[in-house]
Tab-separated table of C-alpha atoms in Angstrom:
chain	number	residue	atom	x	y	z
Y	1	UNK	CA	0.000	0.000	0.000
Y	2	UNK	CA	1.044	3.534	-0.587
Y	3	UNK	CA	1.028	6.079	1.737
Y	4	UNK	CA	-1.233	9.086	1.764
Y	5	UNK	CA	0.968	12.267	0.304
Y	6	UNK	CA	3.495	10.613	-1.870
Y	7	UNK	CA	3.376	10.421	-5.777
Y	8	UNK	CA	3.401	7.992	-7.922
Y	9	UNK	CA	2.948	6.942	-11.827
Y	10	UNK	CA	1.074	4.206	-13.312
Y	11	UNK	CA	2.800	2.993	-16.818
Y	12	UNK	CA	1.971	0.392	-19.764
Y	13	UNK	CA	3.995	-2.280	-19.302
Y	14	UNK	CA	6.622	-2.864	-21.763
Y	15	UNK	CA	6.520	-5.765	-24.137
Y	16	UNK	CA	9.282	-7.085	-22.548
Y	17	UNK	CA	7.950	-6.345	-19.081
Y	18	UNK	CA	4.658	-7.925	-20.001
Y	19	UNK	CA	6.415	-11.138	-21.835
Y	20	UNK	CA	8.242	-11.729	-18.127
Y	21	UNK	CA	5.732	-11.366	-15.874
Y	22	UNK	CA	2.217	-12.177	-16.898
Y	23	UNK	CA	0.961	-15.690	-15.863
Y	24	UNK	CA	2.692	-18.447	-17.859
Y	25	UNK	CA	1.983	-22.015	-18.518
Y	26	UNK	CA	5.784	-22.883	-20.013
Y	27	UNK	CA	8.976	-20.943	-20.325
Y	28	UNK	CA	8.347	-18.065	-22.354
Y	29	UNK	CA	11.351	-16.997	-24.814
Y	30	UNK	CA	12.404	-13.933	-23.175
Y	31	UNK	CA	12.548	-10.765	-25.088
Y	32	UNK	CA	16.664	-10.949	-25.542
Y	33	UNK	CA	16.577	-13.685	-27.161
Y	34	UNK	CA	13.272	-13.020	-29.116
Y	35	UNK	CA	15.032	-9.460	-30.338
Y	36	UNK	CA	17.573	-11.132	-31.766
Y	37	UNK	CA	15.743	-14.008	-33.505
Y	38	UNK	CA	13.445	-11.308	-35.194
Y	39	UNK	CA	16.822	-9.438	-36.075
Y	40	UNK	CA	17.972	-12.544	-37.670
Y	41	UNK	CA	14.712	-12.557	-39.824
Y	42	UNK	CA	16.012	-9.200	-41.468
Y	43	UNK	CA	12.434	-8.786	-41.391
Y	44	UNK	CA	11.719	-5.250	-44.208
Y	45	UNK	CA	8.063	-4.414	-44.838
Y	46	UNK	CA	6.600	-1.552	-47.078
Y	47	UNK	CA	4.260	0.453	-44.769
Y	48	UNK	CA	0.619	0.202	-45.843
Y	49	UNK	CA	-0.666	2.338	-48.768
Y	50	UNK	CA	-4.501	2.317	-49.524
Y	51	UNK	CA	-3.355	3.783	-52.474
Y	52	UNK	CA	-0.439	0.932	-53.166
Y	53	UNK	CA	-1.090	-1.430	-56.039
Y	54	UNK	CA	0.972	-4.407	-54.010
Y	55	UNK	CA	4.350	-4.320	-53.154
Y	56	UNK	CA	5.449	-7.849	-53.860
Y	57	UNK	CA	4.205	-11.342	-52.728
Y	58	UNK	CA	2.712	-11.722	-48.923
Y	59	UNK	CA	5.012	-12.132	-46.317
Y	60	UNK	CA	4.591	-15.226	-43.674
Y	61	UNK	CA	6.334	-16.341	-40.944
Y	62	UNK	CA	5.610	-19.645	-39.692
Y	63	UNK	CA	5.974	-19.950	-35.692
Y	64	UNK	CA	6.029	-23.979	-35.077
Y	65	UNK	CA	5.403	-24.249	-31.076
Y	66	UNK	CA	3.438	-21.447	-30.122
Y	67	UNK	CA	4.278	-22.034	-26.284
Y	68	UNK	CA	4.149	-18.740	-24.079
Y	69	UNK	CA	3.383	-16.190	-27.101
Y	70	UNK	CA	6.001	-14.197	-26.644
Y	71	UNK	CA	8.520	-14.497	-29.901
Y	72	UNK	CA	4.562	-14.699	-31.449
Y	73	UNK	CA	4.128	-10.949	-30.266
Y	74	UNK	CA	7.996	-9.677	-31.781
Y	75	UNK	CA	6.939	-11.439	-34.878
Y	76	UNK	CA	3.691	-9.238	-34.965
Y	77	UNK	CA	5.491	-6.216	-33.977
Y	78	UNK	CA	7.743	-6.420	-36.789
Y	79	UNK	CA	5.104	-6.980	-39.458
Y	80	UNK	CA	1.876	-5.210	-38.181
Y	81	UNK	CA	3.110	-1.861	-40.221
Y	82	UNK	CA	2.460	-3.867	-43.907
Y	83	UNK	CA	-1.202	-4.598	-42.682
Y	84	UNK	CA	-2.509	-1.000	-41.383
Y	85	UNK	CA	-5.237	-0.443	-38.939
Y	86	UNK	CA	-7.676	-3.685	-38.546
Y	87	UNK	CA	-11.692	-2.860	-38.907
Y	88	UNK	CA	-13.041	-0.844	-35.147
Y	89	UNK	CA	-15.256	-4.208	-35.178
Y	90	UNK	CA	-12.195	-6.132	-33.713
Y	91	UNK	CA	-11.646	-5.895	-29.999
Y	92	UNK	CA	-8.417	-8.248	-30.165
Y	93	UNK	CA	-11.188	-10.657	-28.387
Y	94	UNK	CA	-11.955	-12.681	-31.769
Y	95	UNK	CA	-14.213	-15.364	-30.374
Y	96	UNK	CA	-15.423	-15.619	-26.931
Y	97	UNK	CA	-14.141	-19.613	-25.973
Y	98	UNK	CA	-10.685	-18.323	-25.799
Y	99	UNK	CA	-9.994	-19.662	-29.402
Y	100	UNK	CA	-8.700	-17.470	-32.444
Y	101	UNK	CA	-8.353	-20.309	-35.348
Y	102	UNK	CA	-8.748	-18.806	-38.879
Y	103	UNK	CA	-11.925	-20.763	-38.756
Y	104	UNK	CA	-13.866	-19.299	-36.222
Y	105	UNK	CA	-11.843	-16.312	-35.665
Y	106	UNK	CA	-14.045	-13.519	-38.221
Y	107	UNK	CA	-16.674	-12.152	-35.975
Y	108	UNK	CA	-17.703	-9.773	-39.090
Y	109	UNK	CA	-17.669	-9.613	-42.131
Y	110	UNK	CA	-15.271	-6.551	-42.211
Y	111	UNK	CA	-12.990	-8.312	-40.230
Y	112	UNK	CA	-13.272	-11.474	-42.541
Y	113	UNK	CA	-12.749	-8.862	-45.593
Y	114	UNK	CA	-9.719	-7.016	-44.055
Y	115	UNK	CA	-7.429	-10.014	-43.205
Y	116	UNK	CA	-7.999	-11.109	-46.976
Y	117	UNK	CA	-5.742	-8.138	-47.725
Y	118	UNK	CA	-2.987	-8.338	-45.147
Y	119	UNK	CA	0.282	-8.281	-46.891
Y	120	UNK	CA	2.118	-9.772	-43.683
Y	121	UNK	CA	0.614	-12.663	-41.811
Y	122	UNK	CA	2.181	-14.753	-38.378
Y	123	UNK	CA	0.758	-18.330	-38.825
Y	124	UNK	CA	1.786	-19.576	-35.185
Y	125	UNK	CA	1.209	-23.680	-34.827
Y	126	UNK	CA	1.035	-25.304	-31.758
Y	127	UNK	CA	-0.076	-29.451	-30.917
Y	128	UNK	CA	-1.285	-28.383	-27.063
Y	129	UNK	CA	-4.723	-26.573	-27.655
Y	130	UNK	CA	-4.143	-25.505	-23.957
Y	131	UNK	CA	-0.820	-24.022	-24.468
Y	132	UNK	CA	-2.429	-22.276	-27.654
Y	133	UNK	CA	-5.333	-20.885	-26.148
Y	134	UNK	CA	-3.357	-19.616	-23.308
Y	135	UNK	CA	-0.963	-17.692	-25.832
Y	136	UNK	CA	-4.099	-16.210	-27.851
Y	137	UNK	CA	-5.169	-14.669	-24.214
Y	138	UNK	CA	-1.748	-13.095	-24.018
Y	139	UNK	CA	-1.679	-11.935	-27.108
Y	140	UNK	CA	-5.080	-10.648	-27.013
Y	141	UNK	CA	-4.361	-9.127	-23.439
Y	142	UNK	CA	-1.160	-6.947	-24.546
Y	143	UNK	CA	-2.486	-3.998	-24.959
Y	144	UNK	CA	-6.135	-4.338	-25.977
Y	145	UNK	CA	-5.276	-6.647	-28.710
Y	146	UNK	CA	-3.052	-4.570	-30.418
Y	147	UNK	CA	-1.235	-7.541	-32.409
Y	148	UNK	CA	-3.915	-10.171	-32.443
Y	149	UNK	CA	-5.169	-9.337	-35.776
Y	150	UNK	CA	-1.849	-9.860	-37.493
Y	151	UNK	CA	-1.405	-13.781	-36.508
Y	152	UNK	CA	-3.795	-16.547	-37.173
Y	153	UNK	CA	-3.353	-19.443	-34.543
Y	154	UNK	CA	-3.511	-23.039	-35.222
Y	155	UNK	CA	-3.767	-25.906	-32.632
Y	156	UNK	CA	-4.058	-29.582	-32.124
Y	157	UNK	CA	-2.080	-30.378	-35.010
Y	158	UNK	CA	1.702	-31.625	-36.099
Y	159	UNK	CA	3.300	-28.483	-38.059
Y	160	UNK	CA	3.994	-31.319	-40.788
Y	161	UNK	CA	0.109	-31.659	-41.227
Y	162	UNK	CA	-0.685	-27.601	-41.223
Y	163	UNK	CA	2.602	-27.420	-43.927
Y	164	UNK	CA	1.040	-30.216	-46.219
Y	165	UNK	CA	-3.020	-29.195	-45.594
Y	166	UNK	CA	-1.399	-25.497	-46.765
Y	167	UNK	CA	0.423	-26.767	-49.409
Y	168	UNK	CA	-2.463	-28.869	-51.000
Y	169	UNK	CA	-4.467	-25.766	-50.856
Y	170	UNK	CA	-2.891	-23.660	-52.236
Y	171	UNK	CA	-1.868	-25.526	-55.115
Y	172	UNK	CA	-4.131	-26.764	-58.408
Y	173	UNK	CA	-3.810	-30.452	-56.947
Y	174	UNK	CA	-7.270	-32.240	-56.621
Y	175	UNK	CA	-8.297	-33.086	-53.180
Y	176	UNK	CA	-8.196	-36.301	-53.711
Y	177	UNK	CA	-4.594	-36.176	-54.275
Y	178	UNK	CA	-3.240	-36.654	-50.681
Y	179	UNK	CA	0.661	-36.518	-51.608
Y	180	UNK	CA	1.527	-33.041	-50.933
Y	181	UNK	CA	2.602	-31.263	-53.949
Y	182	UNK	CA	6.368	-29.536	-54.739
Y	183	UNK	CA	4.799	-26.143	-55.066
Y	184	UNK	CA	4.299	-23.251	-54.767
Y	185	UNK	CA	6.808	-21.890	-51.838
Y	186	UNK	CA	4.914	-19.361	-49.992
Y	187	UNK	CA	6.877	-19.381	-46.024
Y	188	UNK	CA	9.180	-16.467	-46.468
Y	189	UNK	CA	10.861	-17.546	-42.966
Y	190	UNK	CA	9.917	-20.412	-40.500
Y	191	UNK	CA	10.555	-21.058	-37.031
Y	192	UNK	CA	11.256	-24.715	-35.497
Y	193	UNK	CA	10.836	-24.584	-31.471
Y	194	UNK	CA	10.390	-28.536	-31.193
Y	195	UNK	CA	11.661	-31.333	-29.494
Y	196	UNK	CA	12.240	-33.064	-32.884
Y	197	UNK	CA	12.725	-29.952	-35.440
Y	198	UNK	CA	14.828	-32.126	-37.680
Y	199	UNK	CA	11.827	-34.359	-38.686
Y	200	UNK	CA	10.129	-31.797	-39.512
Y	201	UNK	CA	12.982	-30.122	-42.141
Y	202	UNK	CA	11.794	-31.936	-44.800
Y	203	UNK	CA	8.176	-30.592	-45.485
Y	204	UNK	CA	8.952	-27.336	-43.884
Y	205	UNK	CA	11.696	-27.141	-46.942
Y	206	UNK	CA	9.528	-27.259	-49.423
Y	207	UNK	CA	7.207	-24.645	-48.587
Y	208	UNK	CA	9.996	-22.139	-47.416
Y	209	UNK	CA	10.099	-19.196	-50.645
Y	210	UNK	CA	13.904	-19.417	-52.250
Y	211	UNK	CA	16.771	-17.028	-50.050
Y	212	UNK	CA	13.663	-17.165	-46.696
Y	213	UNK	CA	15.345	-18.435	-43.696
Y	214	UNK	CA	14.932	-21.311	-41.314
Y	215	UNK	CA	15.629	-21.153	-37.599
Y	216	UNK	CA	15.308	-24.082	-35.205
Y	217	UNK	CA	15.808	-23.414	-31.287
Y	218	UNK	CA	16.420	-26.181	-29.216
Y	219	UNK	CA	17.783	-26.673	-25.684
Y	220	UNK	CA	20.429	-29.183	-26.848
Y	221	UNK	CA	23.381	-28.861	-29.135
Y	222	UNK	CA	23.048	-32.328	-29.943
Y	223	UNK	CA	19.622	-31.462	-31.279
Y	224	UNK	CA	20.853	-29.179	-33.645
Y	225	UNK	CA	23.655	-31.544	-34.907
Y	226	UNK	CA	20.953	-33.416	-35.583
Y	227	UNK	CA	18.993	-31.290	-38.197
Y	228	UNK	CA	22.322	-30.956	-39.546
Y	229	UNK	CA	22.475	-34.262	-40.395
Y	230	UNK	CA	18.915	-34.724	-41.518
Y	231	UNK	CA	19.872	-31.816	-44.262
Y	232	UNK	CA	22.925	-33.926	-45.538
Y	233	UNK	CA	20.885	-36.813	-45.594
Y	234	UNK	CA	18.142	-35.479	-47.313
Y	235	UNK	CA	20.120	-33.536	-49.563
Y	236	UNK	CA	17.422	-30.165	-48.811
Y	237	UNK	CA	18.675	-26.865	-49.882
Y	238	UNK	CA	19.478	-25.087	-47.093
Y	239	UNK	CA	22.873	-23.075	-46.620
Y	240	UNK	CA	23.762	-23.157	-42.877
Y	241	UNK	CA	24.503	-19.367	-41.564
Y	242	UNK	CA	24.812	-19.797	-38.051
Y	243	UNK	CA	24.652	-21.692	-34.962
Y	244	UNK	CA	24.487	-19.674	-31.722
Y	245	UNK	CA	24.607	-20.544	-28.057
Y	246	UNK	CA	21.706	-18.260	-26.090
Y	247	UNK	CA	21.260	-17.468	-22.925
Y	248	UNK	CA	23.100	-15.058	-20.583
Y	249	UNK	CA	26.290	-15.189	-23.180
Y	250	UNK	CA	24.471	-13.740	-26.106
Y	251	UNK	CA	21.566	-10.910	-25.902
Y	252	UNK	CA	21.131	-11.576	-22.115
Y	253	UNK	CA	24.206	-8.955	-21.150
Y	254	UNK	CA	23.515	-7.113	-17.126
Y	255	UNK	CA	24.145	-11.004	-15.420
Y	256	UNK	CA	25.338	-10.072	-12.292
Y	257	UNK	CA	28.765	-11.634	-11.309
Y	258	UNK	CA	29.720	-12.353	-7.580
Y	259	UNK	CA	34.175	-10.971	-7.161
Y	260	UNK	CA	35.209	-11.189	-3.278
Y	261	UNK	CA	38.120	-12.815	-1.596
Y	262	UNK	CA	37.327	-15.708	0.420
Y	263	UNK	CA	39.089	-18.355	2.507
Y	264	UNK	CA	38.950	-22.147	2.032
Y	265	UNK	CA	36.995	-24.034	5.073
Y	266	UNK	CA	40.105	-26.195	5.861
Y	267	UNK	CA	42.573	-23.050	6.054
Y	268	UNK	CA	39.761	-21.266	7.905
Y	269	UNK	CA	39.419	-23.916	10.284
Y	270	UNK	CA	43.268	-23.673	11.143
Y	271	UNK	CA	43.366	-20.046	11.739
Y	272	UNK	CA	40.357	-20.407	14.106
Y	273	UNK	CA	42.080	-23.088	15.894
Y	274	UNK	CA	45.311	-20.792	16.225
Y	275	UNK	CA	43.144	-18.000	17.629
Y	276	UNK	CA	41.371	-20.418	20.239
Y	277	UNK	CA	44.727	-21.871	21.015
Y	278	UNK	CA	45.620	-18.114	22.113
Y	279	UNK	CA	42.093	-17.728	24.011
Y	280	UNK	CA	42.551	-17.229	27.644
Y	281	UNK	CA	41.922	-19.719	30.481
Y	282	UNK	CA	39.689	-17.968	32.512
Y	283	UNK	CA	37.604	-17.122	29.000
Y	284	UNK	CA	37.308	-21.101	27.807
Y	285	UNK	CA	36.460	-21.617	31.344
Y	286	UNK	CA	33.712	-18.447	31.579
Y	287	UNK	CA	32.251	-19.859	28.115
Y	288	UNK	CA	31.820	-23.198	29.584
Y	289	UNK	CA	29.832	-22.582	32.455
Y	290	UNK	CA	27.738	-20.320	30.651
Y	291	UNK	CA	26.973	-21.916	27.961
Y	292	UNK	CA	27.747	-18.964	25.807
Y	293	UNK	CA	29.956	-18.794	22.573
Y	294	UNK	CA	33.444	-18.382	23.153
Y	295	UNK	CA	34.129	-15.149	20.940
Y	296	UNK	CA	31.449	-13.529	22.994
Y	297	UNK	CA	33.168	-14.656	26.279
Y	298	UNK	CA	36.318	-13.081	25.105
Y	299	UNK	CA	34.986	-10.249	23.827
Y	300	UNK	CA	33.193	-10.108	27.249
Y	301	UNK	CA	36.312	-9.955	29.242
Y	302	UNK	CA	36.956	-5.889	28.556
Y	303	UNK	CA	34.674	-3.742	26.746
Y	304	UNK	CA	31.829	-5.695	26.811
Y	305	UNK	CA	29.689	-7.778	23.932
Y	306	UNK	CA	30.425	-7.314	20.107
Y	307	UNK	CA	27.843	-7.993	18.014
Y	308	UNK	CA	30.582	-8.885	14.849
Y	309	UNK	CA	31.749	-11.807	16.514
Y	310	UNK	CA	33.280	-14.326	14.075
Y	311	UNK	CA	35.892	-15.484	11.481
Y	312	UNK	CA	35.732	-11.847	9.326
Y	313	UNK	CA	37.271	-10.898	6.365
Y	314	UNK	CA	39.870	-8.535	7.853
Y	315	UNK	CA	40.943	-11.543	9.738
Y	316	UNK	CA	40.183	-11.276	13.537
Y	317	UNK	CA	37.746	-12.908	15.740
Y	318	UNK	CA	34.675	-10.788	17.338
Y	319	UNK	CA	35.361	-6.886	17.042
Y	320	UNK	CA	36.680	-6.119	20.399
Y	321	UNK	CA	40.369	-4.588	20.226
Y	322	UNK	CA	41.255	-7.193	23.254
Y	323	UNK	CA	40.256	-10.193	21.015
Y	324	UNK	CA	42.829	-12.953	20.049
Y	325	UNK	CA	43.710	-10.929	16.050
Y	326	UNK	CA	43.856	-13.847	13.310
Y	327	UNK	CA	46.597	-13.112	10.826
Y	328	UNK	CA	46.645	-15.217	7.910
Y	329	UNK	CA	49.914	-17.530	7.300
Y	330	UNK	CA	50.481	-16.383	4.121
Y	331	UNK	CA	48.385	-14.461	1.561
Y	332	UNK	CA	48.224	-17.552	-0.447
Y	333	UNK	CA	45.649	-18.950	1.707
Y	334	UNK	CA	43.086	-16.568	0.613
Y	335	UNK	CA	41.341	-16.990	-2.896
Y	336	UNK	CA	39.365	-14.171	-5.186
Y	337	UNK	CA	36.016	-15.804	-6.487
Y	338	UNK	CA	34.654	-14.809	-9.464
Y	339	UNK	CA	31.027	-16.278	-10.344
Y	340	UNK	CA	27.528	-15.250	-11.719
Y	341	UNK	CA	25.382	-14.688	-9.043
Y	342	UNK	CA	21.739	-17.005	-9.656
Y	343	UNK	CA	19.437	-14.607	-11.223
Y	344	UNK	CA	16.227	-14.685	-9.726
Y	345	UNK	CA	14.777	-15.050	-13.562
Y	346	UNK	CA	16.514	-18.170	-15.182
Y	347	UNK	CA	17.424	-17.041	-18.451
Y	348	UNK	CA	16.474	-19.514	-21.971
Y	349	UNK	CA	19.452	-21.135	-22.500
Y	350	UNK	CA	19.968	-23.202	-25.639
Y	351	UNK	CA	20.847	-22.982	-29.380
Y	352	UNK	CA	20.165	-21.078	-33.002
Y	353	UNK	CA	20.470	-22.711	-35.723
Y	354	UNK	CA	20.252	-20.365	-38.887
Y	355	UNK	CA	20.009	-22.164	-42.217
Y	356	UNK	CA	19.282	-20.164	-45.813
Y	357	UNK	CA	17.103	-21.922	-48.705
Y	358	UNK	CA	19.215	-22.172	-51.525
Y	359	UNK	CA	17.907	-19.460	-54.284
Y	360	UNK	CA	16.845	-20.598	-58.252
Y	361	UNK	CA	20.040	-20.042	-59.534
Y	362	UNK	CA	22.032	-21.967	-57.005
Y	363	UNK	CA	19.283	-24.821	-57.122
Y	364	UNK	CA	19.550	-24.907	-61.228
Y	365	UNK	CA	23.671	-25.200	-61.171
């Protein structure tokens, strides 16, 4: 509670601030690393003209593993400027069960009308229909909805079904014609956050537009090593551009690090036993009738109690000038530490792997 008299200012969260501390049913990617897997995107978009005739083919990113919604929310943020304003019919609150499929998400007709001519769309896939809906209510909280109209959602399905139900639709294949078809390419970048990306490489391949980009994050570097070998194997053409650790290393900089000088327990241990060897008689005998600790029956001897009793950095035992003083051996026996501190927020950890689809040219030679 505040008190009475004294000023304060109420703020809109952040997008970061929001991504870290609304309610969450997983780990959330945490903005760092979000920023810098949107910069890797080298996501460009032509503002929206109502006057433009087009200003190339759609752009869409393909989020497989929705989880928390936040890298769902950069991806919006980045693209919402190709789309302009939504209809004043959407709320951000697209269907009232907490579900915002492409199916059931048009509550009007203007709404249905106006996503038809997005230039710039976020498909974001997820299998758990609970972890889905729960990102749609984050999304959709963030500041009235601001974003929601720029990403259609998609659960309780593999990301291999939604690429091969896309691809058959969008092609001239008959619907009886299961096999999915080798084009057209319409992903201009897709996103792998899976336990097994590298089965997925395959499919996702073919619908990824020549020169888009594919990123897979995974906790394990052995993961990664293991798309690697699934593109070899498969012969897809992808051009690897990078493999990054994350976490507190890269994007997360501020990690707090703990530098002091401390003394190992066994060398501690003998310096305390050289002081006590040095106690008085009369104060060993004083601290065992009492039952009180020996520093404070030393200390107690003179000047009365000290409330710094103990083995202290500067080397003496208690504070009282009359104490036993506790003078290292040699200067060897004290060590500098230098550690992180734990971070009350544990930080995604894991790894990037950037791969480029091979353009016409290079797929013709």
């Amino acid at each position: 509670m505040l008190s009475p008299g004294y000023p304060y200012v109420i703020q809109h969260p952040t997008l970061a601030e929001y991504i870290t501390l609304c309610r969450r049913k997983v780990t959330p990617i945490y903005p760092a690393v979000a920023n810098l897997i949107v910069s890797l995107l080298d996501i460009h978009v032509a503002p929206f003209s109502p006057t433009a005739s087009g200003h190339g083919p759609r752009l869409e990113i393909l989020e497989a593993g929705t989880g928390h919604g936040g890298l769902t929310l950069h991806l919006a943020r980045a693209i919402q400027a190709a789309n302009g304003c939504p209809p004043a019919e959407d709320s951000g609150a697209e269907s009232r069960d907490g579900r915002l499929s492409p199916s059931d998400a048009a509550d009007t007709t203007a709404l249905t009308a106006w996503k038809a001519t997005r230039r710039a769309i976020i498909h974001s896939v997820d299998l758990s229909d609970e972890y889905s809906r729960h990102a749609q209510q984050v999304v959709r909280d963030f500041r009235h909805g601001l974003y929601s109209p720029h990403i259609d959602f998609y659960s309780g399905m593999a990301v291999s079904d939604w690429v091969r139900q896309q691809l058959l639709r969008r092609s001239s294949t008959s619907p009886a014609d299961s096999s999915p078809p080798s084009t057209p390419h319409f992903l201009t970048h897709i996103i792998l956050d899976l336990p097994s990306s590298h089965e997925e490489l395959e499919l996702a391949t073919r619908a990824l537009l020549p020169t888009g980009r594919l990123l897979v994050f995974n906790p394990n570097i052995n993961q990664i090593a293991s798309c690697v070998e699934a593109i070899e194997r498969q012969r897809l053409p992808l051009l690897p551009e990078h493999v990054l650790e994350l976490g507190a290393n890269s994007g997360t900089s501020g990690r707090e690090w703990d530098v002091r000088r401390f003394q190992p327990r066994a060398s501690a241990q003998a310096d305390l036993d050289r002081a006590l060897a040095r106690v008085p008689a009369g104060a060993r005998l004083r601290a065992a009738l009492t039952g009180r600790p020996i520093v404070e029956a030393v200390a107690g001897e003179d000047e009365g109690e000290d409330e710094e009793g103990g083995v202290n950095g500067s080397g003496s035992i208690g504070g009282s000038k009359d104490s036993a003083e506790v003078e290292p051996d040699s200067v060897a026996e004290w060590h500098t530490i230098c550690k992180p501190k734990p971070s009350a927020q544990v930080t995604v950890g894991g790894f990037l792997g950037v791969w480029t689809k091979k353009d016409e040219v290079e797929l013709a030679q």
